[in-house]
Short mmCIF file of C-alpha atoms in Angstrom, two decimals:
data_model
loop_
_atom_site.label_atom_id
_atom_site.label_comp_id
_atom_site.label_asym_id
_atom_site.label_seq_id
_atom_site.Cartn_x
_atom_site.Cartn_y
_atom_site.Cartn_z
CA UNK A 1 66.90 -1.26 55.70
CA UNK A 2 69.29 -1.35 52.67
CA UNK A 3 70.07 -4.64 50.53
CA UNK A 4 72.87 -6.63 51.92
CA UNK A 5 74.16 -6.23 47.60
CA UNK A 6 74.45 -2.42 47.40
CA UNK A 7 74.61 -1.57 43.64
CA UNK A 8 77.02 1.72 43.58
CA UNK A 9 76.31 3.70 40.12
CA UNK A 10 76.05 7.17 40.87
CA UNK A 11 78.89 9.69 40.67
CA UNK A 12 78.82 12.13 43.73
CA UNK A 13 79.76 15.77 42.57
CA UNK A 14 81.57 17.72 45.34
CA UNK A 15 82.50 21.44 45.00
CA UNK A 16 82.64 25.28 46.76
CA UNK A 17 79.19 26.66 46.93
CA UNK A 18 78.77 29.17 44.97
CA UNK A 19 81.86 29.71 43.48
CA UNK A 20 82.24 26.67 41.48
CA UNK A 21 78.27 26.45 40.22
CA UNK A 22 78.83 27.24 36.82
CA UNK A 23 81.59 24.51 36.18
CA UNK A 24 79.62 21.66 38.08
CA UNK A 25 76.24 22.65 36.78
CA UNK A 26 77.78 21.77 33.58
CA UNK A 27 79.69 18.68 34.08
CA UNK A 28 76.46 17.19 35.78
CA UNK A 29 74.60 17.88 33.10
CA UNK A 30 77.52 16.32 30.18
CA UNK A 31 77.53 13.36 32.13
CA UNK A 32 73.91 13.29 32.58
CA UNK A 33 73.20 13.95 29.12
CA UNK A 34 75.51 10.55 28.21
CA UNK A 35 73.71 9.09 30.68
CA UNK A 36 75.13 8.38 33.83
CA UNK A 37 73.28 8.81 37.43
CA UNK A 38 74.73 12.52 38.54
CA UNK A 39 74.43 13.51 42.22
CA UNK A 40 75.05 17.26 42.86
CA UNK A 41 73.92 19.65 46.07
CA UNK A 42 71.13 20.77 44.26
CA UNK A 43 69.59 22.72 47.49
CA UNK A 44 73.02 24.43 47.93
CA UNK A 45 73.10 25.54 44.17
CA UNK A 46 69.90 27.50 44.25
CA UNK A 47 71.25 28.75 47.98
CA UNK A 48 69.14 26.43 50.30
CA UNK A 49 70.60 24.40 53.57
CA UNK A 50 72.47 20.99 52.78
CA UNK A 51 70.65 18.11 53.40
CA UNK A 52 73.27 15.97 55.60
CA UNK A 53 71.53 13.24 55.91
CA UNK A 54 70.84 12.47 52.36
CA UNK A 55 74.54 12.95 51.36
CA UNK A 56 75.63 10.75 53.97
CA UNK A 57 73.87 8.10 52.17
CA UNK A 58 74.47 8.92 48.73
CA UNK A 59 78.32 8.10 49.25
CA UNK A 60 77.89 5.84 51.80
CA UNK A 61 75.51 3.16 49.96
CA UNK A 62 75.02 5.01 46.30
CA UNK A 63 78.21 6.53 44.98
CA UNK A 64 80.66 4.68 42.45
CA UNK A 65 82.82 7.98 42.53
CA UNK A 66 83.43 11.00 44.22
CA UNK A 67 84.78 13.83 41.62
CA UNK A 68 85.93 17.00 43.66
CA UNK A 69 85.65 20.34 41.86
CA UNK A 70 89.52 21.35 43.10
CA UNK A 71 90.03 24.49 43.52
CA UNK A 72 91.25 27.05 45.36
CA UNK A 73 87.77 27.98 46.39
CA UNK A 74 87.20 24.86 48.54
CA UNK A 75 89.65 26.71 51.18
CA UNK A 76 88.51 28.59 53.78
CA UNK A 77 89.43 32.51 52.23
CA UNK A 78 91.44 30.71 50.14
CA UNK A 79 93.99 29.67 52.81
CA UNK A 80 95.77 26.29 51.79
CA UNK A 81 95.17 23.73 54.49
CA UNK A 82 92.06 25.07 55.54
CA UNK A 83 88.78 23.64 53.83
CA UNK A 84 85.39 25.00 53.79
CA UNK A 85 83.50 23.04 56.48
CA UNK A 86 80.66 21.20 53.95
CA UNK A 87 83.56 20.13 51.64
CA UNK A 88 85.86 18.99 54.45
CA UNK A 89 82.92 16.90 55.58
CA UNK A 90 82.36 14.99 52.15
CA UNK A 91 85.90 14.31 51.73
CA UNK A 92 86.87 12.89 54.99
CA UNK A 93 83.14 10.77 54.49
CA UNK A 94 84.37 9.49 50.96
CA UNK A 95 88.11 8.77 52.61
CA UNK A 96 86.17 6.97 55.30
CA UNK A 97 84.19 4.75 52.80
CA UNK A 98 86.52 4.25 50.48
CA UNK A 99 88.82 3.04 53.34
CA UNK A 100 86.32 0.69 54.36
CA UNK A 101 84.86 -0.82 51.56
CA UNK A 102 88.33 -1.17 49.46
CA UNK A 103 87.13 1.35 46.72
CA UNK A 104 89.81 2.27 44.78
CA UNK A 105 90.60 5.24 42.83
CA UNK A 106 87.23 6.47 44.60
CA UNK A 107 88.15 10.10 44.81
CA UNK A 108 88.92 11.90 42.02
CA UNK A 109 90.44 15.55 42.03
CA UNK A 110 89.07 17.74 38.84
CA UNK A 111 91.30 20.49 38.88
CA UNK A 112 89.69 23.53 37.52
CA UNK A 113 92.14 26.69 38.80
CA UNK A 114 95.37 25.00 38.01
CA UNK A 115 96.05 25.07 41.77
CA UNK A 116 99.00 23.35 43.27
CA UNK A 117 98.47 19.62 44.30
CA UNK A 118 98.73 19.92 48.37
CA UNK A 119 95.72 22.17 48.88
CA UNK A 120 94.58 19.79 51.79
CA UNK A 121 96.83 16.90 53.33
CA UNK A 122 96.48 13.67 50.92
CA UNK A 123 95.94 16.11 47.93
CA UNK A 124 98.81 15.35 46.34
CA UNK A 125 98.63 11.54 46.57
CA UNK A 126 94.75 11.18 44.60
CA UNK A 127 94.08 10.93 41.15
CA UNK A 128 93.55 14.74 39.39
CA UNK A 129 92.27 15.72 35.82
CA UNK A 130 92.86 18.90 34.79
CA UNK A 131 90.20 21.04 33.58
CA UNK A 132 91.55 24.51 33.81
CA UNK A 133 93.00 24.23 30.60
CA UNK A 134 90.05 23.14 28.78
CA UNK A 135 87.27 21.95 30.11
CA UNK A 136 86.16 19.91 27.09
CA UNK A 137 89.60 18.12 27.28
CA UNK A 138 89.69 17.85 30.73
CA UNK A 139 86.20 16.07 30.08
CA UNK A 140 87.41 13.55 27.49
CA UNK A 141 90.78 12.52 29.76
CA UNK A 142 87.64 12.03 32.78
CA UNK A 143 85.54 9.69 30.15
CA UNK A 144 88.83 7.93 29.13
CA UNK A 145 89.62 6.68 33.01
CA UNK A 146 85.63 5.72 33.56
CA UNK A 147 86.38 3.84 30.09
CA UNK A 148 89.34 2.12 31.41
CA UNK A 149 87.81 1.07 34.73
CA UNK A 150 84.74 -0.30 32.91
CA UNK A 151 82.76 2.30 34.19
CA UNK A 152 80.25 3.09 31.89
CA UNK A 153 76.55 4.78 31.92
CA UNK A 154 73.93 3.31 33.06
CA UNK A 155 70.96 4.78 32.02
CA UNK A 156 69.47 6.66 29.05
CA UNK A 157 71.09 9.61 27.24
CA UNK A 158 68.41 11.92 28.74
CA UNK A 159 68.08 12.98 32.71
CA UNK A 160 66.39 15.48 34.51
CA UNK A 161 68.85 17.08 35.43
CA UNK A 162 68.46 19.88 32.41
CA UNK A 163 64.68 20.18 33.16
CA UNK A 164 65.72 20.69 37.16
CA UNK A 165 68.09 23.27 35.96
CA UNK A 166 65.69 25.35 33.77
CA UNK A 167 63.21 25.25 36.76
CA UNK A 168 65.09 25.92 39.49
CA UNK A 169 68.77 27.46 38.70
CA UNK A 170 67.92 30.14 36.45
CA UNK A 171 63.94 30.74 37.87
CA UNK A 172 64.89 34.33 39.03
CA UNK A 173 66.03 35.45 35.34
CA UNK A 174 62.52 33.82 34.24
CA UNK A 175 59.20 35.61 32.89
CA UNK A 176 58.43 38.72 34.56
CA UNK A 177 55.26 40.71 34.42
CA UNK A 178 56.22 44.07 32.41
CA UNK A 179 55.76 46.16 29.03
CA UNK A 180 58.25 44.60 26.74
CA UNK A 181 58.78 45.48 22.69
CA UNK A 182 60.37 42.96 20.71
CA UNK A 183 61.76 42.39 17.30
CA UNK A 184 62.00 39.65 14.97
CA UNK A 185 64.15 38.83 11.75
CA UNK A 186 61.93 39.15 9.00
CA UNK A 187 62.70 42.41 7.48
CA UNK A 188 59.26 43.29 6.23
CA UNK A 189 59.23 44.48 2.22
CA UNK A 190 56.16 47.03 2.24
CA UNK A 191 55.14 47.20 -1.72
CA UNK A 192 56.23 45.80 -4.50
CA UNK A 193 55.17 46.69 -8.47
CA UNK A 194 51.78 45.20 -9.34
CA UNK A 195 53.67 42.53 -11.49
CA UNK A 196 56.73 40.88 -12.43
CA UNK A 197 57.48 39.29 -15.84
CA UNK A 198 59.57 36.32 -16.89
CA UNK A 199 62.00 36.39 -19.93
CA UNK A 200 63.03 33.11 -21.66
CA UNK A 201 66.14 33.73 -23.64
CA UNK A 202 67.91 31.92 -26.93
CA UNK A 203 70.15 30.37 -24.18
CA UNK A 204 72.00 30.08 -20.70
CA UNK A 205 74.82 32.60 -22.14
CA UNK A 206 72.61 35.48 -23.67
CA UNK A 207 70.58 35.05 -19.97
CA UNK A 208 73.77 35.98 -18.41
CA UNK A 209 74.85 38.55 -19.86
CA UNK A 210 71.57 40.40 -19.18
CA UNK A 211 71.18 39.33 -15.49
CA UNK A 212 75.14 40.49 -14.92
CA UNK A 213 74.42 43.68 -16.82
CA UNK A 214 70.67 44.76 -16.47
CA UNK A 215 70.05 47.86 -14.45
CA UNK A 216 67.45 46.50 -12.72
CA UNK A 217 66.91 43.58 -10.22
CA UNK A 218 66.82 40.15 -11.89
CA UNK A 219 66.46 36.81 -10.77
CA UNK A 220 67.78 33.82 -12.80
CA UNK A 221 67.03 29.94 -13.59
CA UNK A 222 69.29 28.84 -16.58
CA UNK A 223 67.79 30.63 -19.71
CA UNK A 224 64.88 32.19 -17.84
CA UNK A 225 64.82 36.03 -16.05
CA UNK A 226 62.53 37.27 -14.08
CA UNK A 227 62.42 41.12 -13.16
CA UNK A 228 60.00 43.84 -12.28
CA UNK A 229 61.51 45.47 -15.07
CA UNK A 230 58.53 45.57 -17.92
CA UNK A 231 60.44 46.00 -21.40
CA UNK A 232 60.08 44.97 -24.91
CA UNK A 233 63.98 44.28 -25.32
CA UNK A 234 66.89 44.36 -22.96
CA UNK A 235 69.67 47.30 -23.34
CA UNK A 236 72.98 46.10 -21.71
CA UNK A 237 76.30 47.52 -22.02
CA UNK A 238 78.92 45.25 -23.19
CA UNK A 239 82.47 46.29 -24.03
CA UNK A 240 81.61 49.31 -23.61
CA UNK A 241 78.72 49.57 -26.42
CA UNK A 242 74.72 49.51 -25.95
CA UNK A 243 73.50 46.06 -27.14
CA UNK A 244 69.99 45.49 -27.28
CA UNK A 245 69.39 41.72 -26.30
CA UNK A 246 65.81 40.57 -27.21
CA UNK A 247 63.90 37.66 -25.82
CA UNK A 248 61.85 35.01 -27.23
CA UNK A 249 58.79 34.79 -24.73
CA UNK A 250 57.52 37.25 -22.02
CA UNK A 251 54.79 35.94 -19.31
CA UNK A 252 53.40 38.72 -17.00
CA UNK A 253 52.91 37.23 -13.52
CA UNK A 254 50.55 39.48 -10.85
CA UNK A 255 52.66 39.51 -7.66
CA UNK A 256 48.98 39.10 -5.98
CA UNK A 257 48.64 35.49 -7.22
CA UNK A 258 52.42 34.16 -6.05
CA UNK A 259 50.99 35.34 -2.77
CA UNK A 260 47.70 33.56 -2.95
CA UNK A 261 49.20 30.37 -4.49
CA UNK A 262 47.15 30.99 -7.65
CA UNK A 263 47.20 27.65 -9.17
CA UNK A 264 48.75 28.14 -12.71
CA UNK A 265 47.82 25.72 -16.31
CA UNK A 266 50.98 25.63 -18.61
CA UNK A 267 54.20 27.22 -18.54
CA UNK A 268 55.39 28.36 -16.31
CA UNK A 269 53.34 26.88 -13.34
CA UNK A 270 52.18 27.50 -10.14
CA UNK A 271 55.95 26.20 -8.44
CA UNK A 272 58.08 27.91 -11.43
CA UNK A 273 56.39 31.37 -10.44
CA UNK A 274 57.20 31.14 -7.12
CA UNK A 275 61.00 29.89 -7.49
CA UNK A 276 61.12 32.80 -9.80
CA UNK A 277 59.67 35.29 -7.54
CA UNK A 278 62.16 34.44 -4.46
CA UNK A 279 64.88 34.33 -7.13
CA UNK A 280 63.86 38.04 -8.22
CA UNK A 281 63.70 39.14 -4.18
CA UNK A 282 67.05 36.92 -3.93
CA UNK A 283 68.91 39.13 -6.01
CA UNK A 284 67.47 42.41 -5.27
CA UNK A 285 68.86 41.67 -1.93
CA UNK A 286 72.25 41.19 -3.32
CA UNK A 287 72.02 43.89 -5.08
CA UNK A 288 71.14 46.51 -2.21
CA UNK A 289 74.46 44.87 -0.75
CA UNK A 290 76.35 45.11 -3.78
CA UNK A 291 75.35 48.80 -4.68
CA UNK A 292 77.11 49.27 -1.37
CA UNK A 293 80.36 48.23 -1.72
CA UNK A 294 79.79 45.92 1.38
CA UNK A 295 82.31 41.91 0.58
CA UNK A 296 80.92 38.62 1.59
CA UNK A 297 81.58 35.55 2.69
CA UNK A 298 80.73 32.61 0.33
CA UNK A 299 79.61 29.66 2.67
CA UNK A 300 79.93 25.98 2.62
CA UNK A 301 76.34 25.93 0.59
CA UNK A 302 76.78 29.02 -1.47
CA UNK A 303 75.19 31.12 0.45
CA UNK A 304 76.29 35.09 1.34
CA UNK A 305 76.55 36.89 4.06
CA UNK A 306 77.50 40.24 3.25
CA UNK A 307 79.79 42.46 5.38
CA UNK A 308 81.24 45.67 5.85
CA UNK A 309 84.99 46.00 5.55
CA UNK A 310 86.58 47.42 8.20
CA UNK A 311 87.31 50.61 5.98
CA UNK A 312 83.70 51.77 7.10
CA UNK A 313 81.33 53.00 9.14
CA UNK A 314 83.32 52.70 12.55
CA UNK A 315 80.25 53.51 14.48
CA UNK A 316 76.43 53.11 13.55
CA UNK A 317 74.24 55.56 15.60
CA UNK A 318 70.51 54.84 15.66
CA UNK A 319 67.35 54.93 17.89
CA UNK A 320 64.95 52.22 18.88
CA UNK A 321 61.18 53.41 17.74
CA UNK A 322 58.49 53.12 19.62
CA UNK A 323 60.33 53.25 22.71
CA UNK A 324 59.48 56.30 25.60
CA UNK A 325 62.98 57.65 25.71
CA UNK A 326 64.79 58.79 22.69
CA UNK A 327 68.43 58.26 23.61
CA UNK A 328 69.94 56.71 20.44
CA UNK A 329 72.66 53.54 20.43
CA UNK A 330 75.88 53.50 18.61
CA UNK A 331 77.54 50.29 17.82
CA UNK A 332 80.60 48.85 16.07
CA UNK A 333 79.71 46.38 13.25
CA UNK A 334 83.14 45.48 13.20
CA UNK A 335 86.55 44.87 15.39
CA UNK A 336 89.87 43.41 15.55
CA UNK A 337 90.61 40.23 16.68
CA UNK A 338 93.82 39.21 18.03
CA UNK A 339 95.90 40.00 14.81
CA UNK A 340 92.72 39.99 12.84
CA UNK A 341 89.44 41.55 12.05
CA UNK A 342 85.99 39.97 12.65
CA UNK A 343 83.25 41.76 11.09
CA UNK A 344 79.56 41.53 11.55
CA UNK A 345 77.36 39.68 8.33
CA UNK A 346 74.12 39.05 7.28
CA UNK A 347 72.80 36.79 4.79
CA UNK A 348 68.83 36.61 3.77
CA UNK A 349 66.16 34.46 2.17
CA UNK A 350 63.29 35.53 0.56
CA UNK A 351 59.66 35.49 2.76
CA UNK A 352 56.53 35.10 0.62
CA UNK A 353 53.55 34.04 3.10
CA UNK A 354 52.28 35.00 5.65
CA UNK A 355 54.02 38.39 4.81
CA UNK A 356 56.49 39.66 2.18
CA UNK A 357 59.73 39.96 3.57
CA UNK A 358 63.33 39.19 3.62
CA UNK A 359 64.47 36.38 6.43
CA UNK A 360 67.31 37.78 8.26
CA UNK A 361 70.40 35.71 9.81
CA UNK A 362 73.38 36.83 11.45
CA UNK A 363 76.93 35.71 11.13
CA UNK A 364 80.00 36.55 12.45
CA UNK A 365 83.31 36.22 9.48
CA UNK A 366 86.59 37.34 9.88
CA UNK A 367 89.33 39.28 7.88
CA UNK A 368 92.96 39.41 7.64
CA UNK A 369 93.08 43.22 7.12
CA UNK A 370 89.32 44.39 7.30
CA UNK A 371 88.88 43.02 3.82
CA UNK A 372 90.60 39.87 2.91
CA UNK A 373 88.66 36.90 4.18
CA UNK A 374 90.31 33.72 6.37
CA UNK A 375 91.82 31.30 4.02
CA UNK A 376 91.35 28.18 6.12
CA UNK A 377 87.55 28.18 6.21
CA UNK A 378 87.75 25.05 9.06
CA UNK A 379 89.19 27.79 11.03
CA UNK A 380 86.53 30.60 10.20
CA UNK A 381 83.83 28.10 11.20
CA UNK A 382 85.37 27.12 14.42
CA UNK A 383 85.73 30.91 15.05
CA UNK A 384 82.15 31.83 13.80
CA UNK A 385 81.14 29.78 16.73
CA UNK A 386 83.06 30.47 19.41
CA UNK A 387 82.86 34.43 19.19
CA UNK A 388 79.31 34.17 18.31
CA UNK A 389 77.47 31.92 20.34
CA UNK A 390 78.80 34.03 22.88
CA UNK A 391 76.98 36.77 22.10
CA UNK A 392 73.93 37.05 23.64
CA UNK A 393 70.04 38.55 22.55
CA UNK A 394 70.76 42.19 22.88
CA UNK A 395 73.97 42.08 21.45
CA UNK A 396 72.42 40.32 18.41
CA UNK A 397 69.65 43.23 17.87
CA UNK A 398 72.02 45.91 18.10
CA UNK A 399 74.35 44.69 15.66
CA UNK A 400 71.29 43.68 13.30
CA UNK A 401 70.31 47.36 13.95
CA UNK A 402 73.03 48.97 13.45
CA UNK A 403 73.89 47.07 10.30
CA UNK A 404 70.32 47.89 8.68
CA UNK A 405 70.68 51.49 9.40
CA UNK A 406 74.29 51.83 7.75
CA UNK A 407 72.62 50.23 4.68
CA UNK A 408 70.25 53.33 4.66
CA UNK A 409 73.59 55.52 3.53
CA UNK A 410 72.72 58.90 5.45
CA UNK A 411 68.81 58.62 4.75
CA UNK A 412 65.95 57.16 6.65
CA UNK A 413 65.44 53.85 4.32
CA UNK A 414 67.21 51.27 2.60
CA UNK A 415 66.26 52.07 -1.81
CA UNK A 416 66.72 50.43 -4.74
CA UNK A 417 64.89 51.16 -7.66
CA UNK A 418 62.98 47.55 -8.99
CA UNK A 419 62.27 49.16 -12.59
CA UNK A 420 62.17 52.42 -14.04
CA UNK A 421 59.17 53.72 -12.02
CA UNK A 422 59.42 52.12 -8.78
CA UNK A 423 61.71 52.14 -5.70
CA UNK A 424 61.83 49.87 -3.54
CA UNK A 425 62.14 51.51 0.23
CA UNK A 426 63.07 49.49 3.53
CA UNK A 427 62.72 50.52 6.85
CA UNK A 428 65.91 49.55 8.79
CA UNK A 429 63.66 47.62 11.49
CA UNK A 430 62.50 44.37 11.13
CA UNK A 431 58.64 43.22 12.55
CA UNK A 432 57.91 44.98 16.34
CA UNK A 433 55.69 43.38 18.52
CA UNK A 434 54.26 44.39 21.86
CA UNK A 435 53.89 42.42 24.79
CA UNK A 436 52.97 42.65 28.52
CA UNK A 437 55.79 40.31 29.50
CA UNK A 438 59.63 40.29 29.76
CA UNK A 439 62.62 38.32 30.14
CA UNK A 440 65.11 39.56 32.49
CA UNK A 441 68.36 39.04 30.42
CA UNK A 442 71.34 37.53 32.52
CA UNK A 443 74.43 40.95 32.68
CA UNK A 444 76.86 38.66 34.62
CA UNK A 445 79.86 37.40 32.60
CA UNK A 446 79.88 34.66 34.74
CA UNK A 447 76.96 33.51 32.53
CA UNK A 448 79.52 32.54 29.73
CA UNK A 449 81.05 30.10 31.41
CA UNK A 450 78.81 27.62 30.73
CA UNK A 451 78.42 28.40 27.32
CA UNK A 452 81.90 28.88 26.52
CA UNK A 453 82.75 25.18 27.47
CA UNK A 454 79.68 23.88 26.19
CA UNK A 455 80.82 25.19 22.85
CA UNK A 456 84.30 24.41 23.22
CA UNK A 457 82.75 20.35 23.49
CA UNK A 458 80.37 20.87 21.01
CA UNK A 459 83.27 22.19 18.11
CA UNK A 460 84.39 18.78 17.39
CA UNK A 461 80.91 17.89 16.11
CA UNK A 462 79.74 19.43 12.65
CA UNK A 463 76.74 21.67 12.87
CA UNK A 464 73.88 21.41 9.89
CA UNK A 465 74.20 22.91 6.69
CA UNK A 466 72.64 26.43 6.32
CA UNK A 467 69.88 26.66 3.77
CA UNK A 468 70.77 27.45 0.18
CA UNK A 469 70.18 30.40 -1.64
CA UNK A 470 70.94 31.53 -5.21
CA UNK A 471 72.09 34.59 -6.23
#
């Protein structure tokens, strides 16, 4: 027996099985997420029977509104006038109800295909929000009528519905049971010289001119250097004569002891050795970029990410190691876009513990002509996101890959000498790992869908700052 008060507060979902999944799976879950009480076919998503019974009496007693995912796909081979059976059933129940129990503006048409308005009889005289414009806008016009009828959530911000889909939607692209090799982003450094050594110069200005000049690696802090670079005065070239720049202190630091955290008495101390030490592997990084002619892109926080220009390198051919078959990859780190360019970038931070390394991140920028950056950097960033959240794991390793292996300019590492004695060499692979099980990535571009909206909502909220890093 039901209560004689029926409280109505869910919103019924109705829409072609399986043709319109992808664009109810993720209004449910927007609306869930805000938290409203969401009623979809979950059974029928996932390709089970419909349960009748239950959804007889989720918009008989339950329902507050009945949204219809309108498309062309609720037709019977897409013949106008001629609905599916299940979605001809809900409709004429939520007709019925709303009849009956004066419920108006009950059904609401969310028109995702931009069909015409007389797909079924009565079409044309119901509410409809279009979606197939944008969904995100179609979204905020749907929130704006709820608003306006007082129809707001009920719950919390956080359903079940995420955790159900997770479980049960995606299961068969889960965890399988097979010989896997994967790849992180720290791309490991494998020696460094025994020691570095920190300069403290006169001033900020005589500094400069020997961290803009030196011929070797050198990381700065106002009047302080630091550089693998053991010397009893600097030799610099400025205005085109040899200067010889001398400095008034010198402190030898063993690389060894930045690793271990060897707690340090005096200047400098334990915390100064290490900022100098990632400010030293900070610029070494720029300066296997540099040395390469490759531009970057200057962030909101300072921080590079270094690209090729579109002048170069129009395809990167390399081979995965460790892998059974040999066939090698090529890959693009770079295309056009619409009347543009977008280029593939990576910016780094320095790794001290548990290994030595350089922390890899990858961006996507975009060009004018190959070179010349965006202006409007509001723009960029909207960009950034939509072209690269889009892109999915494998699409992200290649690029890395490809990227690493241009740096290596014809050879089989990345070099740069550190100080007159030692070069550094770089494999162009970041850390592998082995593992006996996989992940069976998703190859249907259906899978975007989702994304793409979810993305397209998400741009009018600011993302965090990246980390900062000094150059």
């Amino acid at each position: 027996m039901l209560p004689s008060t029926i409280t109505r507060n869910v919103i019924f979902i109705s829409h072609a099985t399986p043709e319109d999944n992808d664009f109810t799976i993720w209004l449910a879950s927007r609306l869930q997420a805000e938290g409203f009480e969401v009623w979809i076919d979950k059974q029928a998503l996932v390709g089970g029977e419909k349960f009748w019974q239950e959804i007889d009496q989720v918009i008989r007693h339950k329902a507050v509104k009945f949204l219809l995912v309108y498309s062309e796909n609720i037709c019977y081979q897409k013949q106008r006038g001629i609905l599916k059976n299940g979605v001809a059933k809900e409709i004429s129940m939520a007709e019925g109800i709303a009849t009956t129990n004066g419920l108006k503006d009950f059904m609401i048409l969310l028109n995702v295909d931009g069909s015409e308005y007389n797909l079924f009889i009565g079409a044309d005289t119901l509410n409809q929000v279009p979606f197939y414009e944008n969904w995100a806008g179609g979204y905020s016009q749907l929130r704006k009528k709820f608003k306006k009828e007082g129809l707001e959530p009920t719950g919390s911000p956080v359903g079940d519905f995420s955790k159900w889909y997770e479980d049960e939607y995606v299961i068969h692209h889960g965890i399988e049971n097979l010989h896997e090799i994967y790849y992180d982003c720290w791309w490991p450094i494998p020696e460094l010289p025994e020691s570095f050594f920190v300069y403290i110069f006169p001033n900020n200005v005589v500094a400069s001119q020997v961290h803009q000049r030196s011929k070797y690696p050198t990381g700065k802090a106002s009047n302080i250097l630091a550089s693998f670079y053991d010397t009893s005065e600097f030799e610099v070239e400025i205005d085109g004569q040899l200067e010889r720049i001398p400095f008034t202190a010198k402190h030898e630091i063993k690389v060894s002891d930045v690793i271990a955290r060897t707690v340090r008495l005096g200047f400098p101390g334990t915390r100064d050795v290490e900022n100098y030490f990632r400010s030293l592997l900070q610029r070494t990084f720029h300066l296997i970029m540099k040395e390469r002619h490759l531009h970057w892109y200057e962030m909101a926080n300072m921080k590079q990410a270094y690209f090729f220009s579109a002048k170069s390198h129009p395809k990167i051919k390399f081979e995965y190691p460790h892998r059974a078959t040999k066939a090698g990859k090529s890959k693009v780190i770079f295309g056009k876009h619409l009347s543009s360019f977008w280029h593939y970038a990576l910016s780094a931070k320095p790794i001290i513990t548990p290994q030595l390394a350089f922390g890899l991140k990858s961006h996507i920028v975009f060009t004018t002509d190959g070179v010349k950056l965006w202006d409007d950097k509001a723009k960029m960033h909207t960009a950034r996101r939509r072209k690269g959240r889009l892109m999915f794991n494998e699409e992200w390793r290649d690029l890395l890959f490809a990227f690493l292996h241009a740096l290596c300019q014809g050879g089989t590492t990345v070099n740069i000498m550190l100080n007159p004695t030692f070069e550094l060499a770089l494999k162009p692979w970041t850390n592998t790992y082995h593992s006996d099980f996989g992940y069976i990535e998703p190859k249907g571009q259906d899978r975007h869908d989702i994304l793409a909206a979810e993305y397209e909502y998400q741009d009018r909220e600011d993302i965090d700052p990246d980390e900062v890093a000094n150059v």
